[in-house]
Short mmCIF file of C-alpha atoms in Angstrom, two decimals:
data_model
loop_
_atom_site.label_atom_id
_atom_site.label_comp_id
_atom_site.label_asym_id
_atom_site.label_seq_id
_atom_site.Cartn_x
_atom_site.Cartn_y
_atom_site.Cartn_z
CA MET G 1 -49.51 -21.95 30.26
CA ALA G 2 -48.95 -20.29 27.33
CA ARG G 3 -46.91 -20.04 24.34
CA ALA G 4 -43.72 -18.19 23.70
CA ALA G 5 -43.83 -15.86 20.45
CA PRO G 6 -41.92 -17.11 17.88
CA LYS G 7 -38.80 -14.80 17.52
CA SER G 8 -39.43 -12.87 13.95
CA ARG G 9 -37.22 -13.53 10.66
CA PRO G 10 -35.76 -11.29 8.16
CA ALA G 11 -38.59 -10.85 5.11
CA ALA G 12 -37.66 -12.98 2.50
CA GLY G 13 -34.75 -11.30 0.05
CA ARG G 14 -33.25 -9.30 2.39
CA THR G 15 -30.24 -9.58 4.06
CA ARG G 16 -29.18 -8.40 7.68
CA ARG G 17 -26.09 -6.74 7.09
CA SER G 18 -24.20 -5.97 10.67
CA PRO G 19 -23.03 -3.05 11.40
CA ALA G 20 -19.14 -1.75 10.77
CA SER G 21 -16.79 -1.72 12.86
CA VAL G 22 -14.16 1.29 13.21
CA ALA G 23 -11.64 -1.28 12.17
CA GLN G 24 -13.47 -2.35 10.05
CA ILE G 25 -14.04 1.44 7.97
CA VAL G 26 -10.47 2.48 8.47
CA ALA G 27 -9.23 -0.56 6.77
CA ALA G 28 -11.88 0.11 3.97
CA LEU G 29 -11.39 4.06 3.19
CA ARG G 30 -8.00 3.85 3.69
CA ALA G 31 -8.59 1.05 0.74
CA ARG G 32 -10.44 4.05 -1.10
CA ILE G 33 -7.65 6.92 -0.84
CA ALA G 34 -5.05 4.83 -0.71
CA ALA G 35 -6.15 3.49 -4.37
CA GLN G 36 -6.76 7.39 -5.51
CA ASP G 37 -11.05 6.83 -5.39
CA ILE G 38 -11.17 9.15 -2.99
CA PRO G 39 -8.71 11.98 -4.21
CA PRO G 40 -6.95 14.51 -1.92
CA GLY G 41 -8.24 17.53 -1.03
CA ALA G 42 -12.19 15.54 -1.17
CA LYS G 43 -14.21 15.86 1.79
CA LEU G 44 -15.36 12.63 4.40
CA ARG G 45 -18.81 14.03 5.20
CA GLU G 46 -20.38 12.24 8.55
CA SER G 47 -23.74 11.68 7.69
CA ASP G 48 -22.81 9.78 4.31
CA LEU G 49 -20.00 7.75 5.52
CA ALA G 50 -22.27 6.93 8.33
CA GLU G 51 -25.20 6.00 6.36
CA GLU G 52 -23.69 3.63 4.03
CA PHE G 53 -21.41 1.73 7.36
CA GLY G 54 -25.08 2.02 8.29
CA VAL G 55 -23.64 3.19 12.18
CA PRO G 56 -24.12 5.74 14.66
CA ARG G 57 -22.10 8.99 13.84
CA THR G 58 -19.96 8.18 16.30
CA ARG G 59 -18.34 5.33 14.87
CA VAL G 60 -17.96 7.47 12.26
CA ARG G 61 -16.02 10.05 13.70
CA ASP G 62 -13.42 7.94 15.42
CA ALA G 63 -12.71 6.13 12.56
CA LEU G 64 -11.60 9.15 11.16
CA ALA G 65 -9.97 9.87 14.11
CA ALA G 66 -7.89 6.92 13.78
CA LEU G 67 -7.26 8.33 10.49
CA GLU G 68 -6.33 11.48 10.77
CA GLN G 69 -3.68 9.76 12.66
CA ARG G 70 -2.45 7.81 10.20
CA GLY G 71 -2.52 11.01 8.42
CA LEU G 72 -4.64 10.46 5.99
CA VAL G 73 -7.03 12.60 7.13
CA GLU G 74 -6.23 16.08 7.52
CA ARG G 75 -9.96 18.43 10.47
CA ILE G 76 -10.35 21.38 9.25
CA PRO G 77 -12.83 24.27 11.34
CA ASN G 78 -16.14 24.93 9.16
CA ARG G 79 -14.91 22.55 6.62
CA GLY G 80 -14.92 19.22 8.47
CA ALA G 81 -12.40 16.11 7.63
CA VAL G 82 -10.95 16.09 4.30
CA VAL G 83 -7.98 13.52 2.62
CA MET G 84 -4.74 15.51 3.78
CA ARG G 85 -2.69 16.12 0.21
CA LEU G 86 0.70 15.51 0.00
CA ASP G 87 3.66 18.13 -0.56
CA LEU G 88 6.49 17.52 -2.91
CA SER G 89 8.59 17.67 -0.47
CA GLN G 90 6.87 15.21 1.87
CA VAL G 91 6.71 12.39 -0.87
CA PHE G 92 10.67 12.55 -1.81
CA ASP G 93 11.03 12.49 2.65
CA ILE G 94 8.64 9.56 1.83
CA TYR G 95 10.75 8.11 -0.25
CA GLU G 96 14.39 8.16 1.24
CA LEU G 97 12.67 6.33 4.34
CA ARG G 98 11.10 3.77 2.49
CA GLU G 99 14.40 3.30 1.19
CA VAL G 100 15.98 3.07 4.65
CA LEU G 101 13.17 0.82 5.47
CA GLU G 102 12.69 -1.58 3.33
CA GLY G 103 16.69 -1.67 2.27
CA LEU G 104 16.72 -3.63 6.08
CA ALA G 105 13.20 -5.00 5.76
CA ALA G 106 14.90 -6.75 2.74
CA ARG G 107 18.44 -8.13 4.26
CA LEU G 108 16.30 -9.28 7.30
CA ALA G 109 13.61 -11.32 5.23
CA THR G 110 17.05 -12.82 3.47
CA GLU G 111 18.28 -14.10 6.80
CA ARG G 112 15.48 -15.78 8.07
CA GLY G 113 12.68 -16.33 5.72
CA PRO G 114 13.60 -19.81 3.27
CA ARG G 115 15.09 -19.47 0.37
CA GLU G 116 12.57 -21.76 -1.81
CA ARG G 117 10.33 -18.68 -1.11
CA TRP G 118 12.14 -16.12 -2.98
CA ARG G 119 12.93 -18.70 -5.45
CA ARG G 120 9.33 -19.18 -6.11
CA GLU G 121 8.90 -14.88 -6.64
CA LEU G 122 12.45 -15.06 -8.56
CA ASP G 123 10.34 -17.56 -11.69
CA LEU G 124 7.43 -14.96 -11.32
CA PHE G 125 9.58 -11.44 -11.57
CA GLN G 126 11.21 -13.06 -14.28
CA GLY G 127 8.65 -14.83 -16.65
CA PRO G 128 5.05 -14.17 -15.93
CA MET G 129 5.80 -10.98 -14.72
CA LYS G 130 7.91 -10.27 -17.69
CA ASP G 131 5.13 -11.42 -20.15
CA LEU G 132 2.26 -8.84 -18.36
CA VAL G 133 5.25 -5.93 -18.76
CA ALA G 134 5.45 -6.48 -23.03
CA ARG G 135 1.43 -6.54 -22.82
CA ASN G 136 0.86 -3.31 -20.66
CA GLU G 137 -1.07 -5.72 -18.12
CA LEU G 138 0.08 -3.60 -14.96
CA ASP G 139 -2.68 -3.98 -12.66
CA PRO G 140 -1.90 -7.62 -12.36
CA TYR G 141 1.66 -7.00 -12.13
CA ILE G 142 1.26 -3.92 -9.39
CA GLU G 143 -0.69 -6.95 -7.47
CA ARG G 144 1.90 -9.45 -7.28
CA TYR G 145 4.56 -6.45 -6.64
CA GLU G 146 2.18 -5.68 -3.42
CA ALA G 147 2.83 -9.35 -2.76
CA LEU G 148 6.14 -9.63 -2.75
CA ARG G 149 6.48 -6.74 -0.64
CA ARG G 150 3.83 -7.86 2.26
CA SER G 151 5.60 -10.75 1.46
CA ILE G 152 9.71 -9.49 2.44
CA ILE G 153 8.08 -8.12 5.98
CA GLU G 154 6.53 -10.69 6.36
CA ALA G 155 9.65 -13.36 7.23
CA ALA G 156 11.77 -9.85 7.81
CA GLY G 157 9.60 -11.15 11.95
CA ASN G 158 9.57 -6.73 13.01
CA PRO G 159 6.46 -5.88 13.88
CA VAL G 160 7.66 -2.55 14.27
CA LEU G 161 9.40 -1.96 10.99
CA ALA G 162 6.38 -3.64 9.54
CA GLU G 163 3.91 -1.05 10.96
CA MET G 164 6.41 2.46 10.01
CA LEU G 165 6.26 1.00 6.82
CA ASP G 166 2.74 0.07 6.86
CA THR G 167 1.66 4.13 8.13
CA ILE G 168 3.84 5.17 5.84
CA TYR G 169 3.24 3.03 2.71
CA GLU G 170 0.27 3.89 2.07
CA LYS G 171 1.32 7.66 1.56
CA THR G 172 2.66 6.95 -1.98
CA GLN G 173 0.90 3.31 -3.04
CA ALA G 174 -1.19 6.10 -5.04
CA LEU G 175 2.21 7.45 -6.28
CA ILE G 176 3.69 4.08 -6.70
CA ARG G 177 1.07 3.76 -9.70
CA ARG G 178 1.53 6.35 -12.05
CA ILE G 179 5.15 5.89 -11.11
CA LEU G 180 4.52 2.62 -13.02
CA ILE G 181 3.19 4.17 -15.90
CA LEU G 182 6.09 6.13 -16.57
CA PRO G 183 7.66 4.98 -20.23
CA GLY G 184 9.84 2.13 -19.72
CA ARG G 185 9.27 2.29 -15.62
CA ALA G 186 7.74 -0.53 -14.88
CA GLU G 187 10.74 -3.49 -17.10
CA VAL G 188 12.83 -1.24 -15.03
CA GLY G 189 11.61 -2.02 -11.95
CA ARG G 190 10.29 -5.67 -12.75
CA GLN G 191 14.47 -5.67 -13.26
CA GLN G 192 15.81 -4.23 -10.06
CA HIS G 193 13.12 -6.79 -8.03
CA VAL G 194 14.43 -9.74 -10.16
CA ALA G 195 18.98 -8.61 -8.94
CA LEU G 196 16.60 -7.99 -5.46
CA LEU G 197 15.76 -11.55 -5.33
CA GLU G 198 18.47 -13.09 -6.91
CA ALA G 199 19.81 -11.77 -3.75
CA MET G 200 18.22 -13.38 -1.22
CA VAL G 201 17.82 -16.94 -3.45
CA GLN G 202 21.35 -16.37 -2.59
CA GLY G 203 21.60 -15.76 0.88
CA LYS G 204 23.16 -12.27 0.64
CA ALA G 205 21.37 -9.86 3.00
CA GLU G 206 24.14 -7.18 2.60
CA LEU G 207 23.27 -7.43 -1.43
CA ALA G 208 20.08 -7.40 -0.58
CA GLU G 209 19.53 -4.39 1.56
CA GLN G 210 21.81 -2.75 -0.94
CA ARG G 211 19.49 -2.90 -4.43
CA ARG G 212 16.00 -2.74 -2.98
CA ARG G 213 17.55 0.26 -1.12
CA GLU G 214 18.70 1.21 -5.09
CA GLY G 215 16.08 0.82 -6.52
CA LEU G 216 13.33 2.45 -4.57
CA ARG G 217 16.59 5.14 -4.98
CA SER G 218 15.82 4.75 -9.17
CA ALA G 219 11.63 5.75 -8.43
CA ARG G 220 12.57 8.41 -6.57
CA ALA G 221 14.71 9.90 -9.37
CA HIS G 222 11.92 9.17 -12.48
CA LEU G 223 9.36 11.00 -9.60
CA GLU G 224 11.72 13.69 -9.48
CA LYS G 225 12.14 13.75 -13.57
CA PHE G 226 8.81 13.87 -14.29
CA GLN G 227 6.96 15.58 -11.02
CA LYS G 228 5.28 17.65 -12.93
CA TYR G 229 3.74 14.93 -15.14
CA ILE G 230 2.10 13.34 -11.82
CA LEU G 231 1.57 15.01 -8.52
#
């Protein structure tokens, strides 16, 4: 009886990489756009992306369509897909929306989340985060800020609210980094987060909402003041 041929094995030292899914491509490009590794106005070439992710161009097109729905990419006739540019009025409109929605998230998180969670965050912003700002180490500061923001949205327990905030936040994420490097802004922001977390620790939901809205209003005012340097 003939023996079955043995299954072929990858050559030594070579790792077979699974093709990326549409969701994985979207997530990777979202992160690059938010960090401005792909700047506004940059063209997204289907052939280059297909080669990078090891997928057919049709899968790249699906990913670009998903990014277009999120308002991150624009399809231009005879040019293909390019990263969207935000004009000034759009930026301020988004900040107004963030103020309302993130204020609501802070109130719901205060009502629904355990106070011990906010106590730990408060200790961080009163101690280690203050030291990071004093040393001008803004990358780890921003990472911790974004982690706090995610914790608040998660504790709010409203999936619709979370999806809305996710969509608008990524459009301004690069701006947040630019605002924080302006003179004095990082320390002002840290103090505003301390005030927010104090309200959350005390279980004062309406005050937490007010303080989160005040913080975002302050960031918007800073953006207006220094817009010619960062937009």
